[in-house]
Short mmCIF file of C-alpha atoms and ligand atoms in Angstrom, two decimals:
data_model
loop_
_atom_site.label_atom_id
_atom_site.label_comp_id
_atom_site.label_asym_id
_atom_site.label_seq_id
_atom_site.Cartn_x
_atom_site.Cartn_y
_atom_site.Cartn_z
CA MET X 1 50.44 72.81 -22.18
CA SER X 2 50.70 70.34 -19.37
CA ILE X 3 48.10 67.65 -18.94
CA GLN X 4 46.44 69.50 -16.08
CA THR X 5 46.11 72.90 -17.72
CA ARG X 6 43.24 74.15 -19.78
CA SER X 7 45.23 74.34 -22.99
CA PRO X 8 44.88 70.82 -24.41
CA GLN X 9 41.11 70.90 -24.46
CA PHE X 10 41.17 74.17 -26.33
CA ARG X 11 43.66 72.94 -28.86
CA LEU X 12 41.75 69.72 -29.23
CA ALA X 13 38.44 71.45 -29.63
CA ILE X 14 39.91 73.62 -32.33
CA PHE X 15 41.41 70.71 -34.21
CA PHE X 16 38.30 68.65 -33.81
CA ILE X 17 36.61 71.23 -35.98
CA ALA X 18 39.45 71.08 -38.46
CA ALA X 19 39.51 67.32 -38.54
CA SER X 20 35.86 66.45 -38.52
CA ALA X 21 33.84 69.27 -39.90
CA CYS X 22 36.06 71.47 -42.03
CA LEU X 23 38.51 68.92 -43.23
CA THR X 24 38.29 69.97 -46.83
CA SER X 25 39.01 73.61 -46.12
CA ALA X 26 41.71 72.76 -43.59
CA GLU X 27 43.38 70.52 -46.11
CA ALA X 28 43.09 73.18 -48.74
CA ALA X 29 44.66 75.70 -46.40
CA LYS X 30 47.55 73.38 -45.68
CA SER X 31 48.16 72.36 -49.25
CA SER X 32 47.95 75.91 -50.58
CA LYS X 33 51.65 76.19 -49.72
CA ASN X 34 52.56 74.48 -52.93
CA LYS X 35 50.24 76.41 -55.20
CA PRO X 36 51.37 79.67 -56.75
CA PRO X 37 50.94 82.35 -55.65
CA ALA X 38 52.12 81.08 -52.26
CA ARG X 39 51.25 84.39 -50.65
CA ALA X 40 47.56 84.01 -51.41
CA ALA X 41 46.92 83.00 -47.81
CA GLN X 42 48.59 86.11 -46.42
CA ALA X 43 46.50 88.61 -44.58
CA GLN X 44 44.96 91.56 -46.35
CA GLY X 45 43.15 92.99 -43.33
CA ALA X 46 43.87 95.85 -40.96
CA LEU X 47 47.03 96.12 -38.88
CA TYR X 48 46.57 95.40 -35.18
CA ALA X 49 48.58 98.56 -34.44
CA THR X 50 45.25 100.35 -34.86
CA ARG X 51 43.61 98.31 -32.13
CA GLU X 52 43.79 99.61 -28.61
CA ASP X 53 43.01 96.24 -27.02
CA ALA X 54 45.83 94.58 -28.98
CA MET X 55 48.33 97.26 -27.99
CA LEU X 56 47.29 97.07 -24.33
CA PHE X 57 47.78 93.31 -24.51
CA ALA X 58 51.23 93.87 -26.06
CA ASP X 59 52.31 96.14 -23.20
CA ASP X 60 50.99 93.73 -20.59
CA LEU X 61 52.70 90.75 -22.27
CA ALA X 62 56.03 92.59 -22.50
CA SER X 63 55.85 93.48 -18.85
CA ARG X 64 54.91 89.99 -17.67
CA ARG X 65 57.52 88.25 -19.83
CA ASN X 66 60.17 90.90 -19.42
CA LEU X 67 60.41 91.46 -23.17
CA ASP X 68 61.26 94.68 -25.03
CA PRO X 69 57.90 96.54 -25.14
CA ALA X 70 58.71 98.24 -28.45
CA TRP X 71 59.54 94.89 -30.07
CA VAL X 72 56.32 93.28 -28.79
CA ARG X 73 54.22 96.27 -29.92
CA GLN X 74 55.86 96.04 -33.33
CA ALA X 75 55.26 92.28 -33.59
CA ILE X 76 51.59 92.49 -32.63
CA GLY X 77 51.02 95.85 -34.29
CA GLN X 78 52.36 94.72 -37.65
CA SER X 79 50.23 91.57 -37.59
CA ARG X 80 47.17 91.73 -39.77
CA PHE X 81 43.62 90.49 -39.44
CA ASN X 82 43.30 87.54 -41.82
CA PRO X 83 39.71 87.01 -43.05
CA THR X 84 40.55 83.51 -44.30
CA VAL X 85 41.67 82.46 -40.83
CA SER X 86 38.50 83.89 -39.36
CA ARG X 87 36.34 82.12 -41.94
CA LEU X 88 38.05 78.75 -41.41
CA MET X 89 37.42 79.02 -37.68
CA GLN X 90 33.68 79.70 -38.06
CA PRO X 91 31.41 76.98 -36.75
CA PRO X 92 30.19 74.84 -39.68
CA THR X 93 26.94 76.04 -41.17
CA LYS X 94 25.77 72.61 -42.20
CA THR X 95 26.00 69.23 -40.57
CA PHE X 96 28.61 66.96 -42.05
CA VAL X 97 27.95 63.25 -42.00
CA LYS X 98 31.15 61.70 -40.72
CA ASN X 99 32.58 59.02 -42.91
CA TRP X 100 35.57 57.03 -41.74
CA ARG X 101 36.23 55.45 -45.13
CA ALA X 102 36.26 58.86 -46.83
CA TYR X 103 38.44 60.28 -44.07
CA ARG X 104 40.83 57.34 -44.31
CA SER X 105 41.18 57.66 -48.06
CA ARG X 106 42.28 61.30 -47.67
CA PHE X 107 45.19 60.37 -45.42
CA ILE X 108 46.17 56.92 -46.52
CA ASP X 109 47.14 56.80 -50.16
CA PRO X 110 50.16 55.51 -52.13
CA VAL X 111 51.86 58.93 -52.21
CA ARG X 112 51.74 59.36 -48.43
CA ILE X 113 52.77 55.75 -47.81
CA ARG X 114 55.72 56.11 -50.18
CA ALA X 115 56.75 59.37 -48.48
CA GLY X 116 56.47 57.55 -45.14
CA VAL X 117 58.78 54.77 -46.31
CA ASP X 118 61.32 57.36 -47.50
CA PHE X 119 61.07 59.22 -44.17
CA TRP X 120 61.47 56.03 -42.14
CA GLN X 121 64.45 54.86 -44.18
CA ALA X 122 66.14 58.26 -43.95
CA ASN X 123 65.58 58.46 -40.18
CA ARG X 124 65.77 54.82 -39.13
CA ARG X 125 68.31 55.29 -36.34
CA THR X 126 66.64 58.40 -34.94
CA LEU X 127 63.25 56.68 -34.86
CA ALA X 128 64.81 53.72 -33.05
CA ARG X 129 66.47 56.08 -30.56
CA ALA X 130 63.17 57.89 -29.92
CA GLU X 131 61.44 54.56 -29.38
CA ALA X 132 64.14 53.49 -26.91
CA GLU X 133 64.10 56.80 -25.03
CA TYR X 134 60.38 57.59 -24.96
CA GLY X 135 58.75 54.20 -25.52
CA VAL X 136 56.75 55.43 -28.53
CA PRO X 137 56.88 53.12 -31.58
CA ALA X 138 58.39 54.43 -34.80
CA GLU X 139 55.15 53.43 -36.50
CA ILE X 140 53.12 55.94 -34.47
CA ILE X 141 55.63 58.77 -34.93
CA VAL X 142 55.72 58.10 -38.68
CA GLY X 143 51.90 58.04 -38.75
CA ILE X 144 51.62 61.42 -36.98
CA ILE X 145 54.10 63.29 -39.15
CA GLY X 146 52.55 61.80 -42.29
CA VAL X 147 48.97 62.71 -41.40
CA GLU X 148 49.97 66.20 -40.21
CA THR X 149 52.10 67.42 -43.11
CA ILE X 150 53.11 64.51 -45.42
CA TYR X 151 56.55 64.63 -43.80
CA GLY X 152 56.96 68.36 -44.08
CA ARG X 153 55.47 68.88 -47.54
CA ASN X 154 52.44 70.85 -46.31
CA THR X 155 53.35 72.86 -43.25
CA GLY X 156 50.97 75.75 -43.94
CA SER X 157 51.19 79.12 -45.62
CA PHE X 158 49.75 81.54 -43.05
CA ARG X 159 52.01 83.92 -41.17
CA VAL X 160 51.84 82.52 -37.64
CA MET X 161 51.57 86.03 -36.18
CA ASP X 162 48.57 86.90 -38.38
CA SER X 163 46.77 83.65 -37.49
CA LEU X 164 47.41 84.00 -33.77
CA ALA X 165 46.49 87.70 -33.67
CA THR X 166 43.32 87.16 -35.70
CA LEU X 167 42.20 84.37 -33.38
CA ALA X 168 43.27 86.20 -30.22
CA PHE X 169 41.64 89.55 -31.00
CA ASP X 170 38.90 88.64 -33.49
CA TYR X 171 37.81 85.10 -32.69
CA PRO X 172 34.49 84.57 -34.53
CA SER X 173 31.86 85.76 -32.05
CA SER X 174 29.38 83.25 -33.48
CA HIS X 175 31.30 80.58 -31.62
CA ALA X 176 29.84 79.45 -28.29
CA ARG X 177 33.17 79.71 -26.45
CA ALA X 178 34.71 82.62 -28.32
CA LYS X 179 36.06 84.23 -25.13
CA GLU X 180 37.85 81.07 -23.98
CA ARG X 181 39.29 80.47 -27.44
CA SER X 182 40.45 84.04 -27.72
CA ASP X 183 42.20 83.74 -24.33
CA TYR X 184 43.83 80.52 -25.51
CA PHE X 185 45.25 82.25 -28.59
CA LYS X 186 46.48 85.18 -26.49
CA GLY X 187 48.43 82.58 -24.52
CA GLU X 188 49.81 81.19 -27.78
CA ILE X 189 50.97 84.68 -28.87
CA GLU X 190 52.71 84.99 -25.53
CA GLN X 191 54.52 81.66 -25.95
CA PHE X 192 55.38 82.37 -29.56
CA LEU X 193 56.83 85.85 -28.97
CA THR X 194 58.74 84.66 -25.92
CA MET X 195 60.39 81.92 -28.01
CA GLU X 196 61.07 84.22 -30.97
CA SER X 197 62.56 86.87 -28.70
CA ARG X 198 64.77 84.33 -26.95
CA ARG X 199 66.29 83.17 -30.21
CA ASP X 200 66.43 86.72 -31.60
CA ALA X 201 64.27 85.72 -34.57
CA ASP X 202 61.89 87.58 -36.87
CA PRO X 203 58.38 86.68 -35.66
CA PHE X 204 56.97 87.26 -39.15
CA GLN X 205 59.15 84.58 -40.70
CA PRO X 206 57.34 81.42 -39.55
CA LEU X 207 54.40 80.25 -41.61
CA GLY X 208 51.92 77.71 -40.31
CA SER X 209 48.36 76.43 -40.42
CA TYR X 210 45.42 78.81 -40.14
CA ALA X 211 45.37 78.02 -36.41
CA GLY X 212 49.06 78.82 -35.95
CA ALA X 213 50.32 75.22 -35.85
CA MET X 214 53.92 75.03 -36.97
CA GLY X 215 56.45 72.87 -38.71
CA MET X 216 56.53 69.21 -39.69
CA PRO X 217 54.61 68.08 -36.56
CA GLN X 218 52.25 71.12 -36.54
CA PHE X 219 52.96 72.05 -32.93
CA MET X 220 51.19 75.02 -31.41
CA PRO X 221 53.64 77.45 -29.78
CA SER X 222 52.71 76.26 -26.27
CA SER X 223 53.37 72.64 -27.28
CA GLN X 224 56.72 73.63 -28.71
CA ALA X 225 57.60 75.46 -25.50
CA LYS X 226 56.69 72.51 -23.30
CA TYR X 227 57.41 69.36 -25.28
CA ALA X 228 59.78 70.05 -28.16
CA VAL X 229 63.30 68.68 -27.75
CA ASP X 230 66.65 69.20 -29.45
CA PHE X 231 66.98 65.58 -30.53
CA ASP X 232 69.91 66.10 -32.93
CA GLY X 233 71.87 67.93 -30.25
CA ASP X 234 72.83 70.96 -32.35
CA GLY X 235 71.81 73.36 -29.59
CA SER X 236 68.48 74.54 -31.01
CA ILE X 237 65.03 73.17 -31.75
CA ASP X 238 64.01 73.27 -35.41
CA LEU X 239 60.64 71.70 -36.16
CA TRP X 240 60.80 72.73 -39.83
CA ASN X 241 64.16 71.42 -40.95
CA SER X 242 65.39 68.87 -38.43
CA PRO X 243 63.62 65.51 -38.77
CA ALA X 244 65.42 64.41 -35.60
CA ASP X 245 64.02 67.31 -33.57
CA VAL X 246 60.58 66.56 -35.01
CA ILE X 247 60.78 62.85 -34.19
CA GLY X 248 62.04 63.46 -30.65
CA SER X 249 59.45 66.16 -30.04
CA VAL X 250 56.51 64.02 -31.16
CA ALA X 251 57.75 61.17 -28.96
CA SER X 252 58.24 63.57 -26.04
CA TYR X 253 54.68 64.87 -26.48
CA PHE X 254 53.26 61.35 -26.41
CA LYS X 255 55.27 60.37 -23.36
CA ALA X 256 54.06 63.49 -21.54
CA TYR X 257 50.45 62.53 -22.29
CA GLY X 258 50.90 59.08 -20.84
CA TRP X 259 51.87 56.77 -23.70
CA GLN X 260 52.45 53.28 -22.27
CA PRO X 261 55.24 51.33 -24.01
CA GLY X 262 54.11 48.03 -25.46
CA MET X 263 50.39 48.62 -25.12
CA PRO X 264 48.34 48.16 -28.32
CA THR X 265 46.24 51.12 -29.43
CA HIS X 266 43.07 49.11 -29.99
CA TYR X 267 41.53 45.68 -30.46
CA PRO X 268 38.80 44.36 -32.76
CA VAL X 269 35.40 44.22 -31.11
CA ASN X 270 32.15 42.45 -31.88
CA PHE X 271 28.80 42.45 -30.12
CA ASP X 272 26.55 39.93 -28.46
CA ALA X 273 23.06 41.20 -29.24
CA SER X 274 21.52 39.17 -26.39
CA ARG X 275 23.19 41.32 -23.71
CA LEU X 276 24.13 44.44 -25.60
CA ASP X 277 23.84 47.73 -23.71
CA MET X 278 25.02 50.13 -26.40
CA ASP X 279 24.01 53.27 -24.50
CA ALA X 280 26.21 52.29 -21.56
CA LEU X 281 29.13 51.36 -23.82
CA MET X 282 28.93 54.63 -25.74
CA ALA X 283 28.35 56.89 -22.73
CA PRO X 284 32.03 57.63 -21.92
CA ASP X 285 32.75 58.23 -25.63
CA ILE X 286 36.48 57.60 -26.29
CA LEU X 287 37.59 57.88 -22.66
CA PRO X 288 38.81 54.40 -21.63
CA THR X 289 36.51 53.46 -18.79
CA PHE X 290 35.59 49.76 -18.84
CA GLY X 291 37.67 46.87 -17.58
CA VAL X 292 37.46 43.75 -19.75
CA ALA X 293 34.86 42.11 -17.47
CA SER X 294 32.59 45.14 -17.44
CA PHE X 295 33.08 45.75 -21.17
CA THR X 296 32.10 42.21 -22.09
CA ALA X 297 29.22 42.12 -19.58
CA LYS X 298 27.68 45.01 -21.50
CA GLY X 299 27.75 43.01 -24.72
CA ALA X 300 31.16 43.77 -26.24
CA VAL X 301 32.88 40.63 -27.50
CA LEU X 302 36.69 40.48 -27.38
CA GLU X 303 39.07 37.78 -28.50
CA GLY X 304 42.62 36.59 -27.88
CA PRO X 305 45.04 39.07 -26.26
CA ALA X 306 42.27 41.65 -25.78
CA LEU X 307 40.78 39.42 -23.06
CA GLN X 308 44.01 39.82 -21.08
CA HIS X 309 44.18 43.61 -21.52
CA PRO X 310 45.06 45.01 -18.08
CA GLY X 311 43.70 48.56 -18.40
CA PRO X 312 40.43 50.28 -19.23
CA LEU X 313 38.88 50.23 -22.70
CA ALA X 314 36.56 52.50 -24.66
CA LEU X 315 34.13 51.60 -27.41
CA VAL X 316 35.23 53.75 -30.34
CA GLU X 317 32.62 54.30 -33.02
CA LEU X 318 33.60 55.41 -36.52
CA LEU X 319 30.66 56.40 -38.69
CA ASN X 320 30.68 55.42 -42.34
CA GLY X 321 28.16 57.84 -43.77
CA PRO X 322 25.04 55.93 -44.77
CA ASP X 323 26.68 52.54 -44.10
CA ALA X 324 27.04 50.68 -40.81
CA PRO X 325 29.59 52.20 -38.40
CA SER X 326 32.95 50.56 -37.64
CA TYR X 327 33.87 49.84 -34.02
CA VAL X 328 37.10 49.12 -32.16
CA ALA X 329 38.00 48.73 -28.50
CA GLY X 330 40.33 51.67 -27.83
CA THR X 331 42.99 51.48 -25.12
CA GLU X 332 44.59 54.27 -23.13
CA ASN X 333 47.19 54.59 -25.90
CA PHE X 334 44.43 55.22 -28.45
CA TYR X 335 43.25 57.99 -26.16
CA VAL X 336 46.78 59.44 -25.98
CA ILE X 337 46.80 59.83 -29.78
CA THR X 338 43.61 61.87 -29.51
CA ARG X 339 45.49 64.30 -27.22
CA TYR X 340 47.42 65.34 -30.33
CA ASN X 341 44.21 66.02 -32.19
CA TRP X 342 40.83 65.45 -30.62
CA SER X 343 39.29 63.03 -33.05
CA SER X 344 39.02 59.26 -33.12
CA TYR X 345 39.06 59.48 -36.93
CA TYR X 346 42.37 61.30 -36.72
CA ALA X 347 43.79 58.74 -34.29
CA MET X 348 42.73 55.82 -36.45
CA SER X 349 44.26 57.46 -39.53
CA VAL X 350 47.57 57.89 -37.69
CA ILE X 351 47.53 54.25 -36.60
CA GLU X 352 46.60 52.89 -40.01
CA LEU X 353 49.03 55.10 -41.95
CA GLY X 354 51.83 54.00 -39.61
CA ARG X 355 50.87 50.37 -40.13
CA GLU X 356 50.66 50.74 -43.92
CA VAL X 357 54.11 52.34 -43.99
CA ALA X 358 55.51 49.59 -41.76
CA GLN X 359 54.03 46.92 -44.04
CA ALA X 360 55.45 48.65 -47.12
CA MET X 361 58.84 48.68 -45.38
CA ASP X 362 58.57 44.97 -44.70
CA ARG X 363 57.64 44.26 -48.31
CA GLY X 364 60.47 46.42 -49.58
CA THR X 365 63.94 46.73 -48.15
CA GLY X 366 62.95 45.58 -44.69
CA ARG X 367 63.27 47.47 -41.46
CA1 LIG V 401 68.21 70.54 -33.04
#
């Protein structure tokens, strides 16, 4: 999943749905891990062994990756269609009114902040080492892991193989880009089985989100293959049980997507109604496009250090339901956070959770 390949957009498009439209169901799917019976999310549908297209894919994959064909056929053949996965991936049937304050309150609460403080204190030296090596602040890494899984508490309860197979071979046809998505998930099966084969593991062991995202940082298999690192140096990568591997891997992901050390994620922005060209400011969406001079000429008003910002900026709009939207000037680092999950609401939650945890640290034992 390099920056140039097709994969990020697919992953982002998928998670945009999860984050913006189906948040409630996605959250429910994640949190179902802790509710008995834990196996409720497991597939009840047909085995893919009965599907000719799936078995042909298995043979082709085994040949291309030089894997044992019988093992691959078994792994794909014993995967089951999961109707819950399919339902969660359906396009939303009604329009949701986005609401930043509601979104924020789901991710930033005393329980998550407290868990963030505990995580930071327990991994202080590793976070500092990741910051030194990759240039990504501890605050951002702590924000990501907290928003994704509350520091490993909710890593998902779907068998990864069932999720990936369901989305590879039965992507909801009601979706406009079902073929592309299905190809993306076939690629994820390929990455996943290659990794599992290499470490001689049982592919039915890992559980993840309904989209097949795994472990404390909810990496897709292709992200794990490309960006995950063995940051505790024990010779293997464990994104479920090694906070160090998780911290290093998140930092590695951000560095690969262009995180710039020392650059703020965003600045406050106001507007000068007398010269405001909102259409022009909103046109590039969250892609940083405007230099400070051009940004302010179109009616955005910046103050202090923002006026010296050297790179391009984007006007980021966060809707607040029926109330007036919130706006910030997003930098290239804000954009990098959206490469983890394609949503400005997600990015802002990560930033604000990280900041809340940092402030709680400062109020408490200190960093
Ligand atoms: Ca390790």
